[in-house]
Structures are given as C-alpha cells and as structure tokens.
Amino acid sequence: MREFQAIVADLKVREVHYMPGEHDASLDSGAAFQEFFGPTHWSFDHEGVHFVAIDNVSDPAARVGDAQRAWLASDLARLDKTAPIVVLTHRPLFDLAPQWDWATRDGADVVAVLSPYENVTVFYGHIHQEHHHMTGHIAHHAATSLIFPLPAPGSAPKRAPIPWDASQPFRGLGFREVERHQVAAATGAAAFEIEQYPLAKA
C-alpha cells in the first residue's frame, strides 16, 4: 500500500477518492487501508450528484453491517427523494453468484435503504467483467478489469481466472467510461451512458 501510495502521488487531479477491495481490507478489517487512504466508506457531492462508497469487503463475511447501513441512511436522509445518487461498491449488492463470493450477505438490506430514492445507480467491481442488473428501479453495472478476466457467473465449476492466451493477450480486459446526461431538469433525474472499451481488439 505504501508503494501504491507513492505511485498515485503523481496523479495530476484535484481530488482522488479510494475504496478497498477484499484483498486490501478483509484480513485486518481495513486497518492498513485506513492508515494509508482514510475511511473505507464515505460520500461527497459533485456537480449535483451525490456519490456514496459502501464498504462490503472489510468484513470477511461480506457484510456491510448495521453501523454502516445506519450511516448510509443518515447520509441520504438530507437528500430529496429525486436526487441523483451514485453508489460505488466492490462486491455486488445482489446475489449474482453467492457460491463464488459474488454477493453481499446483507446486500438486500442495503438496497432497501437505497430504494426510497428514485435515481440511484450502482457501480461495482469484483467480478472482472461487464454485467448489468436491476433491483427494482436501481441499476447495477460492473465493468471488465485491467488485471485478469473471470468467467461468466456459473459457467465454470470454479471461480478461476480465464487462462492467459498468448495469441489474444488482452482478451477480456478493459475499462469503462461513464457520462452523465441530465434527463429531467425539474426533478434532477439523470441517466448514465456507459461505454466499455477493450485494451486491444481480440
């Protein structure tokens, strides 16, 4: 983490926010991560959008927990029910593949806290592939990884990285770009255009 902190110190951006994955936080409940990068869950407002990071990795049992859900409810309580909200989390908040640890034990309780708000979009990681899901009116989106691809949910006996292919070294790798579009000025509702980019053509 100290080495990564030194690397990102050269980023030429005004403000950077970090959130952990399970490899960063689950062995020590996020203690080392917090020492270097601060809180594992947080929120801020930017250009009319409320951003919230939810920590579902510091607990090795993949729970958000009562205390953080209470914090989330309190954080959102000041917002209008039509406010655009973007939620950032590592594991999916729904049961995508619990047998592969692709779920959050109390994810349904987190979604219940979010559900009264009309314009919520969730971006998550962990599964190393593009995926889209709806829980009621809440859209959940995952993107490909820059490190290694994983198989589609349930398509293989084990959740193991897809073997590297020298003839297609960047297969399954990529990143996404998210652009916000205002769709209803009166309510503040927003739509997000998501574009997925491969590292190189397969």
mmCIF file with all atom_site columns, C-alpha atoms in Angstrom:
data_model
loop_
_atom_site.group_PDB
_atom_site.id
_atom_site.type_symbol
_atom_site.label_atom_id
_atom_site.label_alt_id
_atom_site.label_comp_id
_atom_site.label_asym_id
_atom_site.label_entity_id
_atom_site.label_seq_id
_atom_site.pdbx_PDB_ins_code
_atom_site.Cartn_x
_atom_site.Cartn_y
_atom_site.Cartn_z
_atom_site.occupancy
_atom_site.B_iso_or_equiv
_atom_site.pdbx_formal_charge
_atom_site.auth_seq_id
_atom_site.auth_comp_id
_atom_site.auth_asym_id
_atom_site.auth_atom_id
_atom_site.pdbx_PDB_model_num
ATOM 1   C CA . MET A 1 1   ? 0.000   0.000   0.000   1.00 0.00 ? 1   MET A CA 1
ATOM 2   C CA . ARG A 1 2   ? 2.900   2.322   0.664   1.00 0.00 ? 2   ARG A CA 1
ATOM 3   C CA . GLU A 1 3   ? 4.255   1.610   -2.811  1.00 0.00 ? 3   GLU A CA 1
ATOM 4   C CA . PHE A 1 4   ? 0.861   2.236   -4.410  1.00 0.00 ? 4   PHE A CA 1
ATOM 5   C CA . GLN A 1 5   ? 0.503   5.464   -2.441  1.00 0.00 ? 5   GLN A CA 1
ATOM 6   C CA . ALA A 1 6   ? 3.841   6.632   -3.866  1.00 0.00 ? 6   ALA A CA 1
ATOM 7   C CA . ILE A 1 7   ? 2.774   5.740   -7.414  1.00 0.00 ? 7   ILE A CA 1
ATOM 8   C CA . VAL A 1 8   ? -0.553  7.583   -7.283  1.00 0.00 ? 8   VAL A CA 1
ATOM 9   C CA . ALA A 1 9   ? 1.042   10.630  -5.659  1.00 0.00 ? 9   ALA A CA 1
ATOM 10  C CA . ASP A 1 10  ? 1.950   11.757  -9.187  1.00 0.00 ? 10  ASP A CA 1
ATOM 11  C CA . LEU A 1 11  ? -1.669  11.849  -10.404 1.00 0.00 ? 11  LEU A CA 1
ATOM 12  C CA . LYS A 1 12  ? -2.444  15.315  -11.738 1.00 0.00 ? 12  LYS A CA 1
ATOM 13  C CA . VAL A 1 13  ? -6.019  15.551  -10.490 1.00 0.00 ? 13  VAL A CA 1
ATOM 14  C CA . ARG A 1 14  ? -7.604  17.859  -7.959  1.00 0.00 ? 14  ARG A CA 1
ATOM 15  C CA . GLU A 1 15  ? -9.295  15.239  -5.806  1.00 0.00 ? 15  GLU A CA 1
ATOM 16  C CA . VAL A 1 16  ? -8.958  11.451  -5.531  1.00 0.00 ? 16  VAL A CA 1
ATOM 17  C CA . HIS A 1 17  ? -11.115 9.038   -3.548  1.00 0.00 ? 17  HIS A CA 1
ATOM 18  C CA . TYR A 1 18  ? -10.093 5.460   -2.775  1.00 0.00 ? 18  TYR A CA 1
ATOM 19  C CA . MET A 1 19  ? -12.140 2.436   -1.831  1.00 0.00 ? 19  MET A CA 1
ATOM 20  C CA . PRO A 1 20  ? -10.849 -1.045  -0.963  1.00 0.00 ? 20  PRO A CA 1
ATOM 21  C CA . GLY A 1 21  ? -11.329 -4.456  -2.486  1.00 0.00 ? 21  GLY A CA 1
ATOM 22  C CA . GLU A 1 22  ? -11.324 -7.603  -0.387  1.00 0.00 ? 22  GLU A CA 1
ATOM 23  C CA . HIS A 1 23  ? -7.579  -8.147  -0.920  1.00 0.00 ? 23  HIS A CA 1
ATOM 24  C CA . ASP A 1 24  ? -6.964  -4.717  0.614   1.00 0.00 ? 24  ASP A CA 1
ATOM 25  C CA . ALA A 1 25  ? -9.162  -4.981  3.669   1.00 0.00 ? 25  ALA A CA 1
ATOM 26  C CA . SER A 1 26  ? -10.612 -8.366  4.620   1.00 0.00 ? 26  SER A CA 1
ATOM 27  C CA . LEU A 1 27  ? -7.597  -9.708  6.573   1.00 0.00 ? 27  LEU A CA 1
ATOM 28  C CA . ASP A 1 28  ? -7.418  -6.812  9.053   1.00 0.00 ? 28  ASP A CA 1
ATOM 29  C CA . SER A 1 29  ? -10.900 -5.246  8.844   1.00 0.00 ? 29  SER A CA 1
ATOM 30  C CA . GLY A 1 30  ? -9.498  -2.474  6.699   1.00 0.00 ? 30  GLY A CA 1
ATOM 31  C CA . ALA A 1 31  ? -6.964  -1.199  9.252   1.00 0.00 ? 31  ALA A CA 1
ATOM 32  C CA . ALA A 1 32  ? -3.990  -0.918  6.882   1.00 0.00 ? 32  ALA A CA 1
ATOM 33  C CA . PHE A 1 33  ? -6.118  0.595   4.128   1.00 0.00 ? 33  PHE A CA 1
ATOM 34  C CA . GLN A 1 34  ? -7.416  3.271   6.501   1.00 0.00 ? 34  GLN A CA 1
ATOM 35  C CA . GLU A 1 35  ? -3.877  4.049   7.657   1.00 0.00 ? 35  GLU A CA 1
ATOM 36  C CA . PHE A 1 36  ? -2.823  4.919   4.108   1.00 0.00 ? 36  PHE A CA 1
ATOM 37  C CA . PHE A 1 37  ? -6.028  6.047   2.385   1.00 0.00 ? 37  PHE A CA 1
ATOM 38  C CA . GLY A 1 38  ? -8.562  7.042   5.017   1.00 0.00 ? 38  GLY A CA 1
ATOM 39  C CA . PRO A 1 39  ? -12.117 5.793   5.609   1.00 0.00 ? 39  PRO A CA 1
ATOM 40  C CA . THR A 1 40  ? -13.382 2.735   3.738   1.00 0.00 ? 40  THR A CA 1
ATOM 41  C CA . HIS A 1 41  ? -16.807 4.309   3.244   1.00 0.00 ? 41  HIS A CA 1
ATOM 42  C CA . TRP A 1 42  ? -17.567 7.946   2.505   1.00 0.00 ? 42  TRP A CA 1
ATOM 43  C CA . SER A 1 43  ? -19.725 10.321  0.481   1.00 0.00 ? 43  SER A CA 1
ATOM 44  C CA . PHE A 1 44  ? -19.403 13.601  -1.368  1.00 0.00 ? 44  PHE A CA 1
ATOM 45  C CA . ASP A 1 45  ? -21.337 15.801  -3.782  1.00 0.00 ? 45  ASP A CA 1
ATOM 46  C CA . HIS A 1 46  ? -20.107 16.753  -7.232  1.00 0.00 ? 46  HIS A CA 1
ATOM 47  C CA . GLU A 1 47  ? -21.959 18.809  -9.851  1.00 0.00 ? 47  GLU A CA 1
ATOM 48  C CA . GLY A 1 48  ? -25.364 17.942  -8.463  1.00 0.00 ? 48  GLY A CA 1
ATOM 49  C CA . VAL A 1 49  ? -24.728 14.211  -7.986  1.00 0.00 ? 49  VAL A CA 1
ATOM 50  C CA . HIS A 1 50  ? -24.348 12.580  -4.563  1.00 0.00 ? 50  HIS A CA 1
ATOM 51  C CA . PHE A 1 51  ? -21.643 9.893   -4.531  1.00 0.00 ? 51  PHE A CA 1
ATOM 52  C CA . VAL A 1 52  ? -21.515 7.211   -1.842  1.00 0.00 ? 52  VAL A CA 1
ATOM 53  C CA . ALA A 1 53  ? -18.910 4.477   -1.331  1.00 0.00 ? 53  ALA A CA 1
ATOM 54  C CA . ILE A 1 54  ? -20.100 1.429   0.596   1.00 0.00 ? 54  ILE A CA 1
ATOM 55  C CA . ASP A 1 55  ? -17.585 -0.947  2.175   1.00 0.00 ? 55  ASP A CA 1
ATOM 56  C CA . ASN A 1 56  ? -18.641 -4.579  1.743   1.00 0.00 ? 56  ASN A CA 1
ATOM 57  C CA . VAL A 1 57  ? -15.119 -6.037  1.929   1.00 0.00 ? 57  VAL A CA 1
ATOM 58  C CA . SER A 1 58  ? -13.645 -5.144  5.348   1.00 0.00 ? 58  SER A CA 1
ATOM 59  C CA . ASP A 1 59  ? -15.905 -7.745  6.926   1.00 0.00 ? 59  ASP A CA 1
ATOM 60  C CA . PRO A 1 60  ? -14.526 -11.088 5.646   1.00 0.00 ? 60  PRO A CA 1
ATOM 61  C CA . ALA A 1 61  ? -18.080 -12.448 5.770   1.00 0.00 ? 61  ALA A CA 1
ATOM 62  C CA . ALA A 1 62  ? -19.017 -9.914  3.040   1.00 0.00 ? 62  ALA A CA 1
ATOM 63  C CA . ARG A 1 63  ? -21.409 -7.881  5.167   1.00 0.00 ? 63  ARG A CA 1
ATOM 64  C CA . VAL A 1 64  ? -21.938 -4.140  5.205   1.00 0.00 ? 64  VAL A CA 1
ATOM 65  C CA . GLY A 1 65  ? -23.162 -4.295  8.781   1.00 0.00 ? 65  GLY A CA 1
ATOM 66  C CA . ASP A 1 66  ? -25.710 -2.453  10.910  1.00 0.00 ? 66  ASP A CA 1
ATOM 67  C CA . ALA A 1 67  ? -23.475 0.509   11.746  1.00 0.00 ? 67  ALA A CA 1
ATOM 68  C CA . GLN A 1 68  ? -22.612 1.313   8.127   1.00 0.00 ? 68  GLN A CA 1
ATOM 69  C CA . ARG A 1 69  ? -26.220 0.888   6.988   1.00 0.00 ? 69  ARG A CA 1
ATOM 70  C CA . ALA A 1 70  ? -27.263 3.349   9.712   1.00 0.00 ? 70  ALA A CA 1
ATOM 71  C CA . TRP A 1 71  ? -24.575 5.751   8.475   1.00 0.00 ? 71  TRP A CA 1
ATOM 72  C CA . LEU A 1 72  ? -25.874 5.343   4.910   1.00 0.00 ? 72  LEU A CA 1
ATOM 73  C CA . ALA A 1 73  ? -29.464 6.038   5.943   1.00 0.00 ? 73  ALA A CA 1
ATOM 74  C CA . SER A 1 74  ? -28.343 9.149   7.843   1.00 0.00 ? 74  SER A CA 1
ATOM 75  C CA . ASP A 1 75  ? -26.184 10.327  4.927   1.00 0.00 ? 75  ASP A CA 1
ATOM 76  C CA . LEU A 1 76  ? -29.058 10.019  2.460   1.00 0.00 ? 76  LEU A CA 1
ATOM 77  C CA . ALA A 1 77  ? -31.720 11.465  4.764   1.00 0.00 ? 77  ALA A CA 1
ATOM 78  C CA . ARG A 1 78  ? -30.813 15.074  3.880   1.00 0.00 ? 78  ARG A CA 1
ATOM 79  C CA . LEU A 1 79  ? -31.375 14.427  0.158   1.00 0.00 ? 79  LEU A CA 1
ATOM 80  C CA . ASP A 1 80  ? -34.532 14.881  -1.837  1.00 0.00 ? 80  ASP A CA 1
ATOM 81  C CA . LYS A 1 81  ? -36.032 11.565  -2.918  1.00 0.00 ? 81  LYS A CA 1
ATOM 82  C CA . THR A 1 82  ? -35.417 12.557  -6.569  1.00 0.00 ? 82  THR A CA 1
ATOM 83  C CA . ALA A 1 83  ? -31.719 13.439  -6.103  1.00 0.00 ? 83  ALA A CA 1
ATOM 84  C CA . PRO A 1 84  ? -29.286 11.638  -8.434  1.00 0.00 ? 84  PRO A CA 1
ATOM 85  C CA . ILE A 1 85  ? -27.230 9.188   -6.361  1.00 0.00 ? 85  ILE A CA 1
ATOM 86  C CA . VAL A 1 86  ? -24.254 7.120   -7.496  1.00 0.00 ? 86  VAL A CA 1
ATOM 87  C CA . VAL A 1 87  ? -23.238 4.238   -5.247  1.00 0.00 ? 87  VAL A CA 1
ATOM 88  C CA . LEU A 1 88  ? -19.759 2.741   -5.521  1.00 0.00 ? 88  LEU A CA 1
ATOM 89  C CA . THR A 1 89  ? -19.125 -0.676  -4.006  1.00 0.00 ? 89  THR A CA 1
ATOM 90  C CA . HIS A 1 90  ? -16.792 -3.594  -4.571  1.00 0.00 ? 90  HIS A CA 1
ATOM 91  C CA . ARG A 1 91  ? -18.955 -6.700  -4.346  1.00 0.00 ? 91  ARG A CA 1
ATOM 92  C CA . PRO A 1 92  ? -22.383 -6.722  -5.999  1.00 0.00 ? 92  PRO A CA 1
ATOM 93  C CA . LEU A 1 93  ? -25.225 -5.815  -3.651  1.00 0.00 ? 93  LEU A CA 1
ATOM 94  C CA . PHE A 1 94  ? -27.384 -8.623  -5.107  1.00 0.00 ? 94  PHE A CA 1
ATOM 95  C CA . ASP A 1 95  ? -26.877 -12.399 -5.251  1.00 0.00 ? 95  ASP A CA 1
ATOM 96  C CA . LEU A 1 96  ? -25.089 -12.777 -8.568  1.00 0.00 ? 96  LEU A CA 1
ATOM 97  C CA . ALA A 1 97  ? -23.208 -15.974 -7.655  1.00 0.00 ? 97  ALA A CA 1
ATOM 98  C CA . PRO A 1 98  ? -23.031 -16.456 -3.872  1.00 0.00 ? 98  PRO A CA 1
ATOM 99  C CA . GLN A 1 99  ? -21.117 -19.707 -4.278  1.00 0.00 ? 99  GLN A CA 1
ATOM 100 C CA . TRP A 1 100 ? -18.314 -17.653 -5.871  1.00 0.00 ? 100 TRP A CA 1
ATOM 101 C CA . ASP A 1 101 ? -18.466 -14.890 -3.247  1.00 0.00 ? 101 ASP A CA 1
ATOM 102 C CA . TRP A 1 102 ? -20.212 -12.674 -5.814  1.00 0.00 ? 102 TRP A CA 1
ATOM 103 C CA . ALA A 1 103 ? -22.759 -11.291 -3.370  1.00 0.00 ? 103 ALA A CA 1
ATOM 104 C CA . THR A 1 104 ? -23.118 -9.196  -0.218  1.00 0.00 ? 104 THR A CA 1
ATOM 105 C CA . ARG A 1 105 ? -24.655 -11.046 2.736   1.00 0.00 ? 105 ARG A CA 1
ATOM 106 C CA . ASP A 1 106 ? -26.828 -8.090  3.718   1.00 0.00 ? 106 ASP A CA 1
ATOM 107 C CA . GLY A 1 107 ? -26.985 -6.547  0.259   1.00 0.00 ? 107 GLY A CA 1
ATOM 108 C CA . ALA A 1 108 ? -30.788 -6.699  0.193   1.00 0.00 ? 108 ALA A CA 1
ATOM 109 C CA . ASP A 1 109 ? -30.845 -4.586  3.369   1.00 0.00 ? 109 ASP A CA 1
ATOM 110 C CA . VAL A 1 110 ? -28.572 -2.012  1.706   1.00 0.00 ? 110 VAL A CA 1
ATOM 111 C CA . VAL A 1 111 ? -30.817 -1.932  -1.368  1.00 0.00 ? 111 VAL A CA 1
ATOM 112 C CA . ALA A 1 112 ? -33.787 -1.399  0.964   1.00 0.00 ? 112 ALA A CA 1
ATOM 113 C CA . VAL A 1 113 ? -32.076 1.742   2.319   1.00 0.00 ? 113 VAL A CA 1
ATOM 114 C CA . LEU A 1 114 ? -31.479 2.964   -1.245  1.00 0.00 ? 114 LEU A CA 1
ATOM 115 C CA . SER A 1 115 ? -34.897 2.062   -2.659  1.00 0.00 ? 115 SER A CA 1
ATOM 116 C CA . PRO A 1 116 ? -36.866 5.125   -1.456  1.00 0.00 ? 116 PRO A CA 1
ATOM 117 C CA . TYR A 1 117 ? -34.634 7.258   -3.697  1.00 0.00 ? 117 TYR A CA 1
ATOM 118 C CA . GLU A 1 118 ? -35.777 7.409   -7.305  1.00 0.00 ? 118 GLU A CA 1
ATOM 119 C CA . ASN A 1 119 ? -32.485 7.962   -9.139  1.00 0.00 ? 119 ASN A CA 1
ATOM 120 C CA . VAL A 1 120 ? -29.894 5.517   -7.822  1.00 0.00 ? 120 VAL A CA 1
ATOM 121 C CA . THR A 1 121 ? -27.185 3.908   -9.948  1.00 0.00 ? 121 THR A CA 1
ATOM 122 C CA . VAL A 1 122 ? -24.730 1.380   -8.500  1.00 0.00 ? 122 VAL A CA 1
ATOM 123 C CA . PHE A 1 123 ? -21.262 0.713   -9.950  1.00 0.00 ? 123 PHE A CA 1
ATOM 124 C CA . TYR A 1 124 ? -19.455 -2.330  -8.584  1.00 0.00 ? 124 TYR A CA 1
ATOM 125 C CA . GLY A 1 125 ? -16.367 -4.403  -9.316  1.00 0.00 ? 125 GLY A CA 1
ATOM 126 C CA . HIS A 1 126 ? -15.130 -7.780  -8.048  1.00 0.00 ? 126 HIS A CA 1
ATOM 127 C CA . ILE A 1 127 ? -16.354 -9.910  -10.968 1.00 0.00 ? 127 ILE A CA 1
ATOM 128 C CA . HIS A 1 128 ? -13.866 -8.634  -13.620 1.00 0.00 ? 128 HIS A CA 1
ATOM 129 C CA . GLN A 1 129 ? -16.418 -8.496  -16.432 1.00 0.00 ? 129 GLN A CA 1
ATOM 130 C CA . GLU A 1 130 ? -19.206 -6.376  -17.853 1.00 0.00 ? 130 GLU A CA 1
ATOM 131 C CA . HIS A 1 131 ? -22.540 -7.093  -16.205 1.00 0.00 ? 131 HIS A CA 1
ATOM 132 C CA . HIS A 1 132 ? -25.842 -5.216  -15.805 1.00 0.00 ? 132 HIS A CA 1
ATOM 133 C CA . HIS A 1 133 ? -28.656 -5.941  -13.363 1.00 0.00 ? 133 HIS A CA 1
ATOM 134 C CA . MET A 1 134 ? -31.774 -4.282  -11.967 1.00 0.00 ? 134 MET A CA 1
ATOM 135 C CA . THR A 1 135 ? -33.161 -4.473  -8.434  1.00 0.00 ? 135 THR A CA 1
ATOM 136 C CA . GLY A 1 136 ? -36.481 -2.732  -8.844  1.00 0.00 ? 136 GLY A CA 1
ATOM 137 C CA . HIS A 1 137 ? -35.691 0.711   -10.274 1.00 0.00 ? 137 HIS A CA 1
ATOM 138 C CA . ILE A 1 138 ? -31.988 0.596   -9.231  1.00 0.00 ? 138 ILE A CA 1
ATOM 139 C CA . ALA A 1 139 ? -29.484 -0.209  -11.993 1.00 0.00 ? 139 ALA A CA 1
ATOM 140 C CA . HIS A 1 140 ? -26.274 -2.071  -11.119 1.00 0.00 ? 140 HIS A CA 1
ATOM 141 C CA . HIS A 1 141 ? -23.301 -2.069  -13.521 1.00 0.00 ? 141 HIS A CA 1
ATOM 142 C CA . ALA A 1 142 ? -19.941 -3.863  -13.490 1.00 0.00 ? 142 ALA A CA 1
ATOM 143 C CA . ALA A 1 143 ? -17.055 -3.476  -15.941 1.00 0.00 ? 143 ALA A CA 1
ATOM 144 C CA . THR A 1 144 ? -14.131 -5.509  -17.185 1.00 0.00 ? 144 THR A CA 1
ATOM 145 C CA . SER A 1 145 ? -10.886 -5.487  -15.241 1.00 0.00 ? 145 SER A CA 1
ATOM 146 C CA . LEU A 1 146 ? -7.416  -4.268  -16.146 1.00 0.00 ? 146 LEU A CA 1
ATOM 147 C CA . ILE A 1 147 ? -5.718  -7.238  -14.463 1.00 0.00 ? 147 ILE A CA 1
ATOM 148 C CA . PHE A 1 148 ? -7.325  -10.571 -15.483 1.00 0.00 ? 148 PHE A CA 1
ATOM 149 C CA . PRO A 1 149 ? -10.724 -11.788 -16.725 1.00 0.00 ? 149 PRO A CA 1
ATOM 150 C CA . LEU A 1 150 ? -13.032 -14.121 -14.797 1.00 0.00 ? 150 LEU A CA 1
ATOM 151 C CA . PRO A 1 151 ? -15.639 -16.497 -16.267 1.00 0.00 ? 151 PRO A CA 1
ATOM 152 C CA . ALA A 1 152 ? -19.315 -15.645 -16.556 1.00 0.00 ? 152 ALA A CA 1
ATOM 153 C CA . PRO A 1 153 ? -21.337 -16.460 -13.417 1.00 0.00 ? 153 PRO A CA 1
ATOM 154 C CA . GLY A 1 154 ? -21.949 -20.191 -13.106 1.00 0.00 ? 154 GLY A CA 1
ATOM 155 C CA . SER A 1 155 ? -20.226 -21.023 -16.404 1.00 0.00 ? 155 SER A CA 1
ATOM 156 C CA . ALA A 1 156 ? -17.380 -22.967 -14.780 1.00 0.00 ? 156 ALA A CA 1
ATOM 157 C CA . PRO A 1 157 ? -17.041 -25.262 -11.757 1.00 0.00 ? 157 PRO A CA 1
ATOM 158 C CA . LYS A 1 158 ? -14.713 -22.831 -10.022 1.00 0.00 ? 158 LYS A CA 1
ATOM 159 C CA . ARG A 1 159 ? -14.200 -19.068 -9.989  1.00 0.00 ? 159 ARG A CA 1
ATOM 160 C CA . ALA A 1 160 ? -10.725 -19.146 -11.514 1.00 0.00 ? 160 ALA A CA 1
ATOM 161 C CA . PRO A 1 161 ? -9.120  -16.592 -13.839 1.00 0.00 ? 161 PRO A CA 1
ATOM 162 C CA . ILE A 1 162 ? -9.546  -17.361 -17.535 1.00 0.00 ? 162 ILE A CA 1
ATOM 163 C CA . PRO A 1 163 ? -6.200  -18.805 -18.710 1.00 0.00 ? 163 PRO A CA 1
ATOM 164 C CA . TRP A 1 164 ? -3.938  -16.359 -20.484 1.00 0.00 ? 164 TRP A CA 1
ATOM 165 C CA . ASP A 1 165 ? -3.803  -16.815 -24.259 1.00 0.00 ? 165 ASP A CA 1
ATOM 166 C CA . ALA A 1 166 ? -0.615  -15.533 -25.882 1.00 0.00 ? 166 ALA A CA 1
ATOM 167 C CA . SER A 1 167 ? -2.450  -15.108 -29.185 1.00 0.00 ? 167 SER A CA 1
ATOM 168 C CA . GLN A 1 168 ? -5.027  -12.831 -27.504 1.00 0.00 ? 168 GLN A CA 1
ATOM 169 C CA . PRO A 1 169 ? -3.154  -11.334 -24.532 1.00 0.00 ? 169 PRO A CA 1
ATOM 170 C CA . PHE A 1 170 ? -5.725  -8.629  -23.794 1.00 0.00 ? 170 PHE A CA 1
ATOM 171 C CA . ARG A 1 171 ? -8.850  -10.759 -24.215 1.00 0.00 ? 171 ARG A CA 1
ATOM 172 C CA . GLY A 1 172 ? -11.461 -9.941  -21.583 1.00 0.00 ? 172 GLY A CA 1
ATOM 173 C CA . LEU A 1 173 ? -9.597  -6.894  -20.272 1.00 0.00 ? 173 LEU A CA 1
ATOM 174 C CA . GLY A 1 174 ? -10.759 -3.317  -20.499 1.00 0.00 ? 174 GLY A CA 1
ATOM 175 C CA . PHE A 1 175 ? -12.248 -0.299  -18.823 1.00 0.00 ? 175 PHE A CA 1
ATOM 176 C CA . ARG A 1 176 ? -15.374 1.820   -18.977 1.00 0.00 ? 176 ARG A CA 1
ATOM 177 C CA . GLU A 1 177 ? -16.272 5.442   -19.452 1.00 0.00 ? 177 GLU A CA 1
ATOM 178 C CA . VAL A 1 178 ? -19.355 6.852   -17.747 1.00 0.00 ? 178 VAL A CA 1
ATOM 179 C CA . GLU A 1 179 ? -21.016 10.049  -18.908 1.00 0.00 ? 179 GLU A CA 1
ATOM 180 C CA . ARG A 1 180 ? -23.888 11.673  -17.064 1.00 0.00 ? 180 ARG A CA 1
ATOM 181 C CA . HIS A 1 181 ? -26.802 13.125  -19.009 1.00 0.00 ? 181 HIS A CA 1
ATOM 182 C CA . GLN A 1 182 ? -29.440 15.319  -17.393 1.00 0.00 ? 182 GLN A CA 1
ATOM 183 C CA . VAL A 1 183 ? -32.809 13.989  -18.495 1.00 0.00 ? 183 VAL A CA 1
ATOM 184 C CA . ALA A 1 184 ? -35.258 15.917  -16.333 1.00 0.00 ? 184 ALA A CA 1
ATOM 185 C CA . ALA A 1 185 ? -34.192 19.355  -15.154 1.00 0.00 ? 185 ALA A CA 1
ATOM 186 C CA . ALA A 1 186 ? -37.255 19.722  -12.920 1.00 0.00 ? 186 ALA A CA 1
ATOM 187 C CA . THR A 1 187 ? -36.523 16.609  -10.866 1.00 0.00 ? 187 THR A CA 1
ATOM 188 C CA . GLY A 1 188 ? -32.745 16.348  -11.232 1.00 0.00 ? 188 GLY A CA 1
ATOM 189 C CA . ALA A 1 189 ? -33.079 12.844  -12.652 1.00 0.00 ? 189 ALA A CA 1
ATOM 190 C CA . ALA A 1 190 ? -30.001 11.702  -14.528 1.00 0.00 ? 190 ALA A CA 1
ATOM 191 C CA . ALA A 1 191 ? -29.142 8.948   -16.959 1.00 0.00 ? 191 ALA A CA 1
ATOM 192 C CA . PHE A 1 192 ? -25.683 7.482   -17.297 1.00 0.00 ? 192 PHE A CA 1
ATOM 193 C CA . GLU A 1 193 ? -24.245 6.478   -20.646 1.00 0.00 ? 193 GLU A CA 1
ATOM 194 C CA . ILE A 1 194 ? -21.773 3.655   -20.143 1.00 0.00 ? 194 ILE A CA 1
ATOM 195 C CA . GLU A 1 195 ? -19.266 2.679   -22.777 1.00 0.00 ? 195 GLU A CA 1
ATOM 196 C CA . GLN A 1 196 ? -16.996 -0.330  -22.428 1.00 0.00 ? 196 GLN A CA 1
ATOM 197 C CA . TYR A 1 197 ? -13.540 -0.238  -24.038 1.00 0.00 ? 197 TYR A CA 1
ATOM 198 C CA . PRO A 1 198 ? -11.227 -3.219  -24.645 1.00 0.00 ? 198 PRO A CA 1
ATOM 199 C CA . LEU A 1 199 ? -7.492  -2.827  -24.066 1.00 0.00 ? 199 LEU A CA 1
ATOM 200 C CA . ALA A 1 200 ? -6.918  -4.146  -27.579 1.00 0.00 ? 200 ALA A CA 1
ATOM 201 C CA . LYS A 1 201 ? -9.012  -5.856  -30.222 1.00 0.00 ? 201 LYS A CA 1
ATOM 202 C CA . ALA A 1 202 ? -9.148  -9.609  -29.677 1.00 0.00 ? 202 ALA A CA 1
#
